mmCIF file of C-alpha atoms and ligand atoms in Angstrom:
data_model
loop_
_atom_site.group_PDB
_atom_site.id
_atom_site.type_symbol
_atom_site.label_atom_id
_atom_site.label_comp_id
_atom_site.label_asym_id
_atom_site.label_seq_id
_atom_site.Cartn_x
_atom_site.Cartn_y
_atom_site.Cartn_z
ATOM 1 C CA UNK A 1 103.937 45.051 95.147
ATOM 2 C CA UNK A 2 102.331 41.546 96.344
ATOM 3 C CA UNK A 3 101.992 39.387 93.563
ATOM 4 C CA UNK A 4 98.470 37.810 92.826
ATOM 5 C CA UNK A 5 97.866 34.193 92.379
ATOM 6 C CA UNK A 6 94.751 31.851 91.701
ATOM 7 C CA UNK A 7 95.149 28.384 92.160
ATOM 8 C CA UNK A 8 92.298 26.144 91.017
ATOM 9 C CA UNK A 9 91.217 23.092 93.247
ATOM 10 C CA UNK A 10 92.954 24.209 95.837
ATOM 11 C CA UNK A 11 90.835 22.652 98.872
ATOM 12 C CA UNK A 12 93.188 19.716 99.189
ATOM 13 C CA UNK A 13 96.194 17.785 97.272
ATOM 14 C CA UNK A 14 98.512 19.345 95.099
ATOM 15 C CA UNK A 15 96.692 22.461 94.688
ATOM 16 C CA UNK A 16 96.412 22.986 98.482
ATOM 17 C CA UNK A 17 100.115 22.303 99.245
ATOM 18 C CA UNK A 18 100.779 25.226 96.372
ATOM 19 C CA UNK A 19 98.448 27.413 97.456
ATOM 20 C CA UNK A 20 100.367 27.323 100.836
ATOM 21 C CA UNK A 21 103.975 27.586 99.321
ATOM 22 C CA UNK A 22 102.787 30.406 97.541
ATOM 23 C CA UNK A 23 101.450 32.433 100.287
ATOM 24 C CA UNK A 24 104.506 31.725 101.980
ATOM 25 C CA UNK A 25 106.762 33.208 99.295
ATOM 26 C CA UNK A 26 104.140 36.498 99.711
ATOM 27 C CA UNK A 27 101.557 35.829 97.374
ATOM 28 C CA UNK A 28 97.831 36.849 98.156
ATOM 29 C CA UNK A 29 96.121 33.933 96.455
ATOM 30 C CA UNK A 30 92.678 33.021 95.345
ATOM 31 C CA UNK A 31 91.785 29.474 96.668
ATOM 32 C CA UNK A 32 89.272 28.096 94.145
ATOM 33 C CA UNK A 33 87.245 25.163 94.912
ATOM 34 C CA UNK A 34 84.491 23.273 93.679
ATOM 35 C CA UNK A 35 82.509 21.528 96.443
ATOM 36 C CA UNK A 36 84.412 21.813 99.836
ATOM 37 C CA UNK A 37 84.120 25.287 101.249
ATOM 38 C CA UNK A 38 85.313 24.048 104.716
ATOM 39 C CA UNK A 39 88.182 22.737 103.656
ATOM 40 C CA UNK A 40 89.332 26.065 101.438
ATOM 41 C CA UNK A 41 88.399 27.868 104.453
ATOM 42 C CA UNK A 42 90.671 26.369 106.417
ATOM 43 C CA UNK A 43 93.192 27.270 103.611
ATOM 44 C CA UNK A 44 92.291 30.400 103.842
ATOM 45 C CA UNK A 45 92.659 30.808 107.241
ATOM 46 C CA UNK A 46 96.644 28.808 107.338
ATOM 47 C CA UNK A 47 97.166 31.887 105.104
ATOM 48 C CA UNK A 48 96.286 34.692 107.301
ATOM 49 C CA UNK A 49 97.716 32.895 110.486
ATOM 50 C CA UNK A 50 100.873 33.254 109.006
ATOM 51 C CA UNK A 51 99.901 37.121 107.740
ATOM 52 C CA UNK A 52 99.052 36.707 104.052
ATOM 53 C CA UNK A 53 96.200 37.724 102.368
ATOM 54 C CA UNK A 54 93.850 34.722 100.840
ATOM 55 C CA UNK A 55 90.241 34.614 99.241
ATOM 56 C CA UNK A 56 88.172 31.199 99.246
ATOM 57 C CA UNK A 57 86.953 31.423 95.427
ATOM 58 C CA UNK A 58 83.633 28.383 94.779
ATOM 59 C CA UNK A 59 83.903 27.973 90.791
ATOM 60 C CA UNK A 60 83.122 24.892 88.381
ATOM 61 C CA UNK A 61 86.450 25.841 86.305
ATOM 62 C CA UNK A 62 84.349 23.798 83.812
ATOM 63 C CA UNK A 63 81.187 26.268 84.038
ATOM 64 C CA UNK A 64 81.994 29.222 81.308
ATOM 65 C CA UNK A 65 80.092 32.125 83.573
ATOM 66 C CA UNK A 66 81.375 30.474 87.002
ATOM 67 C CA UNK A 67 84.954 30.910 85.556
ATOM 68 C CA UNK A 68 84.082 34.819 84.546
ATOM 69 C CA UNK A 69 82.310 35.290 87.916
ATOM 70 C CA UNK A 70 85.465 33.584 90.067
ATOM 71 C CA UNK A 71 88.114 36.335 88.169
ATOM 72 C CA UNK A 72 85.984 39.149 88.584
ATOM 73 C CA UNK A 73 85.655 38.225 92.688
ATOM 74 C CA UNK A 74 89.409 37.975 92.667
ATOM 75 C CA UNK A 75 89.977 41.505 90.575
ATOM 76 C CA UNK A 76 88.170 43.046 93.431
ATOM 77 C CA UNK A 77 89.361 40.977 96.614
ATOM 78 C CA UNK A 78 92.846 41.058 96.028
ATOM 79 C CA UNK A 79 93.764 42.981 92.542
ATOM 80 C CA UNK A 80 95.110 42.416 89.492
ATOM 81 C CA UNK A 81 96.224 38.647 88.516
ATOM 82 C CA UNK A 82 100.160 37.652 88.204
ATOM 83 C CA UNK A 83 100.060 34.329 88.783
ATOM 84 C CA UNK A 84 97.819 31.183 87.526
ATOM 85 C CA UNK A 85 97.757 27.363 88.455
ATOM 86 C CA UNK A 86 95.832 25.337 86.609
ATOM 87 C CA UNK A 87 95.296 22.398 88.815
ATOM 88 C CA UNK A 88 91.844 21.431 89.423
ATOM 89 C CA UNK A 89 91.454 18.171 87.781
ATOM 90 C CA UNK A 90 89.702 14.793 87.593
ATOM 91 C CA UNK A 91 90.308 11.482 86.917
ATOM 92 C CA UNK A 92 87.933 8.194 87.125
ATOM 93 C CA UNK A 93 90.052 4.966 87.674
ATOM 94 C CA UNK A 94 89.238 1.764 85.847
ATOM 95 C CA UNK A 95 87.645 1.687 82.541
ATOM 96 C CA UNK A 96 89.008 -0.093 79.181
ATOM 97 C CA UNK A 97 87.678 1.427 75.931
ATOM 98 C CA UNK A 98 84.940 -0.789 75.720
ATOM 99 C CA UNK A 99 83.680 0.788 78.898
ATOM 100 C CA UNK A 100 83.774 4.248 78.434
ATOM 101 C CA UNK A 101 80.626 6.604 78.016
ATOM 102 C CA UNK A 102 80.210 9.736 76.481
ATOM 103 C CA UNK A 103 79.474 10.948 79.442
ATOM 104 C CA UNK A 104 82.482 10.110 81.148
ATOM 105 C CA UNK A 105 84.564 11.194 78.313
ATOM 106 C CA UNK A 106 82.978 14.845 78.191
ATOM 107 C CA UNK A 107 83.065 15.503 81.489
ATOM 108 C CA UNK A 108 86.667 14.740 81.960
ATOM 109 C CA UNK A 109 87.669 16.737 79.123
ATOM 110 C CA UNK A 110 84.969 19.448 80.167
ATOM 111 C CA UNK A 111 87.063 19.836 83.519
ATOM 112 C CA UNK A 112 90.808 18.802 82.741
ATOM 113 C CA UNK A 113 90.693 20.595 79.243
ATOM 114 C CA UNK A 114 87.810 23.582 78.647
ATOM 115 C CA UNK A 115 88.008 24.672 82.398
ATOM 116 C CA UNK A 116 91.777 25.090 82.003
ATOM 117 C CA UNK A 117 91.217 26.959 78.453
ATOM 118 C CA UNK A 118 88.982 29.296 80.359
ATOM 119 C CA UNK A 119 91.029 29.850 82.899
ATOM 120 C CA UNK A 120 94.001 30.644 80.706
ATOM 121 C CA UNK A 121 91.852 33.070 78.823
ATOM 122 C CA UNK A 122 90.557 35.034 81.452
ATOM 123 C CA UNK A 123 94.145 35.223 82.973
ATOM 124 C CA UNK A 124 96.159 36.076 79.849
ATOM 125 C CA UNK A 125 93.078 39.125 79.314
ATOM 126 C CA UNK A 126 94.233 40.256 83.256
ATOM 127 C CA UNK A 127 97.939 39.765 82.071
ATOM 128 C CA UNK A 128 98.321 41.472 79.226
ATOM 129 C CA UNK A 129 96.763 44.967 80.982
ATOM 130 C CA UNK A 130 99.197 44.763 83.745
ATOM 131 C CA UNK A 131 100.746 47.939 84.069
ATOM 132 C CA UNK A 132 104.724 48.287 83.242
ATOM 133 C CA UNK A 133 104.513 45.450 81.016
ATOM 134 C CA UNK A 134 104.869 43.118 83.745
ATOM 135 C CA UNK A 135 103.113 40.166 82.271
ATOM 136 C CA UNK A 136 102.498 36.940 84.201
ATOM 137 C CA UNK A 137 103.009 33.637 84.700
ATOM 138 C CA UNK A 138 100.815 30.250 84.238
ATOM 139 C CA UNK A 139 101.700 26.627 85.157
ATOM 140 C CA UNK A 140 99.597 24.070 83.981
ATOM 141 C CA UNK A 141 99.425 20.910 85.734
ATOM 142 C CA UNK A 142 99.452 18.166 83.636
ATOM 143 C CA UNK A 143 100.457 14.857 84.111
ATOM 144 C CA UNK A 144 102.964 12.252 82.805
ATOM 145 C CA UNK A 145 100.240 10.057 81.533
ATOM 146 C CA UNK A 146 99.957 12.503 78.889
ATOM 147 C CA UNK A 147 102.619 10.660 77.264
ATOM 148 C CA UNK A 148 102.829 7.474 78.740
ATOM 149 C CA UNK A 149 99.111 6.985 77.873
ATOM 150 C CA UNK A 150 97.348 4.925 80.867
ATOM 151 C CA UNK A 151 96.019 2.440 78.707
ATOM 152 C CA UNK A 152 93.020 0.069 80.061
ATOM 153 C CA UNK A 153 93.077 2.656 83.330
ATOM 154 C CA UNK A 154 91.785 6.035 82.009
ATOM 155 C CA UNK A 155 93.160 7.035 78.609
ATOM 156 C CA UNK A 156 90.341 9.543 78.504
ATOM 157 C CA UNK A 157 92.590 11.379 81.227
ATOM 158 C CA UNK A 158 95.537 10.633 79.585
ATOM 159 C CA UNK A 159 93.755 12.371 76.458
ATOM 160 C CA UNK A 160 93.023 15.128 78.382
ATOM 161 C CA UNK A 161 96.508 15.771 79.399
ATOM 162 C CA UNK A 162 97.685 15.569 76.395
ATOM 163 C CA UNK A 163 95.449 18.889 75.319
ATOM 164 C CA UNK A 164 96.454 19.853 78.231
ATOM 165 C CA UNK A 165 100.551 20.228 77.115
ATOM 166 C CA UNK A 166 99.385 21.615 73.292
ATOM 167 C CA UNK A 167 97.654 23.920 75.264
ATOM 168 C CA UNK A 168 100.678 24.941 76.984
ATOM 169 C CA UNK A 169 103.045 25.095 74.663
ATOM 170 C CA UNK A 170 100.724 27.028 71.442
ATOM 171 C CA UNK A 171 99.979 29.556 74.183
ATOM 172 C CA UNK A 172 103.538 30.004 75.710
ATOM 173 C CA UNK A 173 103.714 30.705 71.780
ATOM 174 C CA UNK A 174 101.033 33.389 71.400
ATOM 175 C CA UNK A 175 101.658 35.413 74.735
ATOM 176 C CA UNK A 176 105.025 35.371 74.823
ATOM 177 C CA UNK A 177 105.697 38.759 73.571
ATOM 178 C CA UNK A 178 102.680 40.035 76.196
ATOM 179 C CA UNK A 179 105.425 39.101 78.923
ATOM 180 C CA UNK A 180 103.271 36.312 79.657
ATOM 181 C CA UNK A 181 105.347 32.858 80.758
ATOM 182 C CA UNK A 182 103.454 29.563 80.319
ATOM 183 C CA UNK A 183 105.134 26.110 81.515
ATOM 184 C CA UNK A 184 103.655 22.677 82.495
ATOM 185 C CA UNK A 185 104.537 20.232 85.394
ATOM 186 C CA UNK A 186 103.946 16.611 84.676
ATOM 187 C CA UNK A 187 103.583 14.646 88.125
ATOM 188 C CA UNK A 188 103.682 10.952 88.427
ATOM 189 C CA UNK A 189 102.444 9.059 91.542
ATOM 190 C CA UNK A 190 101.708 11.908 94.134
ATOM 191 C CA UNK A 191 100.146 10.574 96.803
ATOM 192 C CA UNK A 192 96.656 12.673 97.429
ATOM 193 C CA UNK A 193 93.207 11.533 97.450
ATOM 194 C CA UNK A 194 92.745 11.183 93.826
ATOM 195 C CA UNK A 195 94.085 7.738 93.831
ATOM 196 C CA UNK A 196 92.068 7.392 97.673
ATOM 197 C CA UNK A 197 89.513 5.207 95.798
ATOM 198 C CA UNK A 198 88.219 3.800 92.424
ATOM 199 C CA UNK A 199 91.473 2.089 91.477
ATOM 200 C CA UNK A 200 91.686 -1.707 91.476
ATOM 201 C CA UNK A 201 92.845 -3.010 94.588
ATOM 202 C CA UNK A 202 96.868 -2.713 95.570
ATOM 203 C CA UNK A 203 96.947 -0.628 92.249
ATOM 204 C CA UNK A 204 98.840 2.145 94.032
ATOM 205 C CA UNK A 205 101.593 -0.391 95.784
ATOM 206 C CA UNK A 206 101.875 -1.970 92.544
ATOM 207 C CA UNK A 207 102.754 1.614 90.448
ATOM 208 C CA UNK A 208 105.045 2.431 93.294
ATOM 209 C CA UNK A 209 107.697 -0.687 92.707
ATOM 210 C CA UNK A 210 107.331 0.230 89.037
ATOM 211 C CA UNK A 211 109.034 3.693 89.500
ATOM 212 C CA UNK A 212 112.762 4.127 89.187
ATOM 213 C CA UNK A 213 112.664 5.769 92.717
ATOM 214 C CA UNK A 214 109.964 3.170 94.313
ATOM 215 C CA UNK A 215 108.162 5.544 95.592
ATOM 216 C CA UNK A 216 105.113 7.868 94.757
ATOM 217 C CA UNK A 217 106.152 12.030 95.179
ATOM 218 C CA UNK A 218 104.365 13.957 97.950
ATOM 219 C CA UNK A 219 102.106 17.467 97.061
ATOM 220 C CA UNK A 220 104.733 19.329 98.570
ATOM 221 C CA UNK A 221 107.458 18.316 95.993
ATOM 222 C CA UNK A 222 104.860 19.253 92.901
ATOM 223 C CA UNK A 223 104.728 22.778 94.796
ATOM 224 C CA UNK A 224 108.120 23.590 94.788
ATOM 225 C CA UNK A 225 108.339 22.952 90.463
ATOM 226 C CA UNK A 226 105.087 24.834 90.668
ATOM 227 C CA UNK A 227 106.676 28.070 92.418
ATOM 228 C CA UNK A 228 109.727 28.129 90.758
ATOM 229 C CA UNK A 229 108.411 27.953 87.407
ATOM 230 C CA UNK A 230 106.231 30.638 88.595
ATOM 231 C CA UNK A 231 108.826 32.592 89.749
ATOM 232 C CA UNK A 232 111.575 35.601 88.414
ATOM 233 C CA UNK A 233 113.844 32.442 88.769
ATOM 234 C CA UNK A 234 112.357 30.894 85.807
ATOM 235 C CA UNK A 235 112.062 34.587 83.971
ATOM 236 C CA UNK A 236 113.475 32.616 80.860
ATOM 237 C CA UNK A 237 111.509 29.729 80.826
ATOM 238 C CA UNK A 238 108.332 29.491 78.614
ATOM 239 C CA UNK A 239 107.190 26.336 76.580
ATOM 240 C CA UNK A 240 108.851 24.428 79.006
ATOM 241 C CA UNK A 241 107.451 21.190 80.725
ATOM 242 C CA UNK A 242 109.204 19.806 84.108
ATOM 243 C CA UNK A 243 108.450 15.999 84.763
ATOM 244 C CA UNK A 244 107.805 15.137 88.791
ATOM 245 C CA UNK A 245 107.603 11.320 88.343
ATOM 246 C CA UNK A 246 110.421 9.638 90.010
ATOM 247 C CA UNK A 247 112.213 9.305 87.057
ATOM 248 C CA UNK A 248 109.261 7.393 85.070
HETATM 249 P P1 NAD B 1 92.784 15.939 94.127
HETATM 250 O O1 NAD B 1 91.658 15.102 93.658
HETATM 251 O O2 NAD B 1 93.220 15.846 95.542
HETATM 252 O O3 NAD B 1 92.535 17.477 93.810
HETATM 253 C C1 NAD B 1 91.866 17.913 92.666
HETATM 254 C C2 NAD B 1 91.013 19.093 93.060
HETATM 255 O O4 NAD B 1 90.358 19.597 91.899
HETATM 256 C C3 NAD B 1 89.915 18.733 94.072
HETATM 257 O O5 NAD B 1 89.922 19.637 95.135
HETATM 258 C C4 NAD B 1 88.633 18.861 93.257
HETATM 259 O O6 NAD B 1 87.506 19.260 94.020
HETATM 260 C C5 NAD B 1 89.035 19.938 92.269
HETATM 261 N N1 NAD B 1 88.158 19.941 91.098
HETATM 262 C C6 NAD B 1 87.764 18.874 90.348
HETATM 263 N N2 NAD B 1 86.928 19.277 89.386
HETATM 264 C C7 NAD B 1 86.786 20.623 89.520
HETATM 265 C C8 NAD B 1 86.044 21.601 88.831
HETATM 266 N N3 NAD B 1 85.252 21.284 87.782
HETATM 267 N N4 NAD B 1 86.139 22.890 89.239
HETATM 268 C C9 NAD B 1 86.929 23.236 90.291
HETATM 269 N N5 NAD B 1 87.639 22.340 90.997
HETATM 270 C C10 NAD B 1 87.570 21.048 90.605
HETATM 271 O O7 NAD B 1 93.984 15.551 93.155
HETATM 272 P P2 NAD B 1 95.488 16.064 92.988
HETATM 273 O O8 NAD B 1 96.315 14.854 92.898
HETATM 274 O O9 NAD B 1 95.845 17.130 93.961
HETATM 275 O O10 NAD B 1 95.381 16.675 91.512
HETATM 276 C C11 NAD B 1 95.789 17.974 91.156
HETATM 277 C C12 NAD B 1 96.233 17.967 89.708
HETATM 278 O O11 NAD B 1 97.370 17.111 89.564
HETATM 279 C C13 NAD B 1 95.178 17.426 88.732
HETATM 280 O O12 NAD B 1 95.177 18.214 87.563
HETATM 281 C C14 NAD B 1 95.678 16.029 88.419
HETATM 282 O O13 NAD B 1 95.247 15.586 87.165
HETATM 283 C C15 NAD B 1 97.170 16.244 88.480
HETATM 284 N N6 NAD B 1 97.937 15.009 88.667
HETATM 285 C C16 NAD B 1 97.858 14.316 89.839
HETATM 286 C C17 NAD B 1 98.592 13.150 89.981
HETATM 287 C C18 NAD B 1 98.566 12.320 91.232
HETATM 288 O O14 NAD B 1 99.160 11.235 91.234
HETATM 289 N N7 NAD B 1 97.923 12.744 92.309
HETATM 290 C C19 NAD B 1 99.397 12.703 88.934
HETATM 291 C C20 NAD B 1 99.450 13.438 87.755
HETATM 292 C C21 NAD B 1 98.716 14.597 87.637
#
């Protein structure tokens, strides 16, 4: 039977390169996005160029009834849910303490922390009434500033991630006897366009020659963690986080 994924902000970056790999390996998979219905479209269509089955899915993952709305559209265009990554995120470069608003602060952890809870919730309801006991499997994508902190860049973020991991591992806790798998991936520098602007200049060059391997990771090699934890390869792995940062 062909397994079911969502992937949120899948349009472009990290979400896009998974939401390829996936298909790929025979998923039919949801391709949520927020703004940029070209670009999922073109997703979308990748997909069923190489045969699989794909659904362009517009949701605010932050947006309570958008969320609902986006897993009901998927329950009818391409069955039940096995599959969830939690990727759609945000991130606003530059800002000590001093600087942040409440504004700013809310809506990152509106996107990067409710919109994943929702997510996870309306997944784990699809998951637990599989059939056969089957279960599921979510990967959260976090990020290794969750424990390194980003401090006078974006700790909001960093905050956010953070949640992001207790999230993971309290509900790898609670599901876990529903069949239902939940892991985390951690990236480090992956080069996609949400370092494109915003950042102090040379910022990017400047992380790069910090890493142990000296260079920033590519979507693709986030993707591959991304399937495997998703995957009957990983059918013992729950609670688990995998770091992608070039050894940071
Ligand atoms: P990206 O900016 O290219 O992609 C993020 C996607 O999320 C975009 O398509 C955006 O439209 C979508 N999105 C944002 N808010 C949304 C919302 N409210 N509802 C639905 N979609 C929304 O960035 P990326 O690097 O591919 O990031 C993917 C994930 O990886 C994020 O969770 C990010 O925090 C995490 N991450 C990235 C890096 C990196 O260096 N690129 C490092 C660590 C973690």
């Amino acid at each position: 039977m062909t397994k079911v994924a969502l992937i949120t902000g899948a349009s472009r970056g990290i979400g896009r390169a998974t939401a390829l790999l996936l298909a790929r390996q025979g998923y039919a998979v949801g391709v949520n996005y927020l703004r940029d219905a070209v670009a999922a479209r073109q997703v979308v269509a990748e997909i069923e160029s190489l045969g699989g089955r794909a659904l362009a899915l517009q949701a605010d993952i932050a947006d309570e009834a958008q969320v609902m709305a986006m897993f009901s559209a998927l329950d009818a265009g391409l069955g039940t849910l096995g599959a969830l990554v939690n990727n759609a995120g945000i991130l606003f470069q530059q800002g000590s303490i001093e600087q942040l608003t409440a504004e700013r602060i809310n809506k990152v952890l509106g996107t990067n922390v409710t919109g994943y809870f929702l997510c996870c919730r309306e997944a784990v309801k699809r998951m637990a009434q599989r059939h056969g006991g089957q279960g599921g499997a979510i990967v959260n994508v976090s990020s290794a500033a969750s424990r390194l902190g980003a401090p006078g860049e974006y700790v909001d973020y960093a905050a956010s991630k953070g949640a992001v991991d207790t999230l993971t591992t309290g509900l790898a806790l609670e599901v876990a006897a529903q069949g239902i798998r939940v892991n985390g991936v951690r990236p480090g520098l992956i080069y996609t366009e949400m370092h494109a602007s915003g950042g102090e200049p040379g910022r990017v060059d400047r992380v790069k020659e910090s890493l142990p391997m000296r260079r920033g990771g590519q979507p693709q090699e986030v993707a591959e963690i991304i399937a495997w934890l998703l995957s009957d390869a990983a059918s013992y792995v729950t609670g688990s986080f995998i770091d992608a940062a070039g050894g940071r």
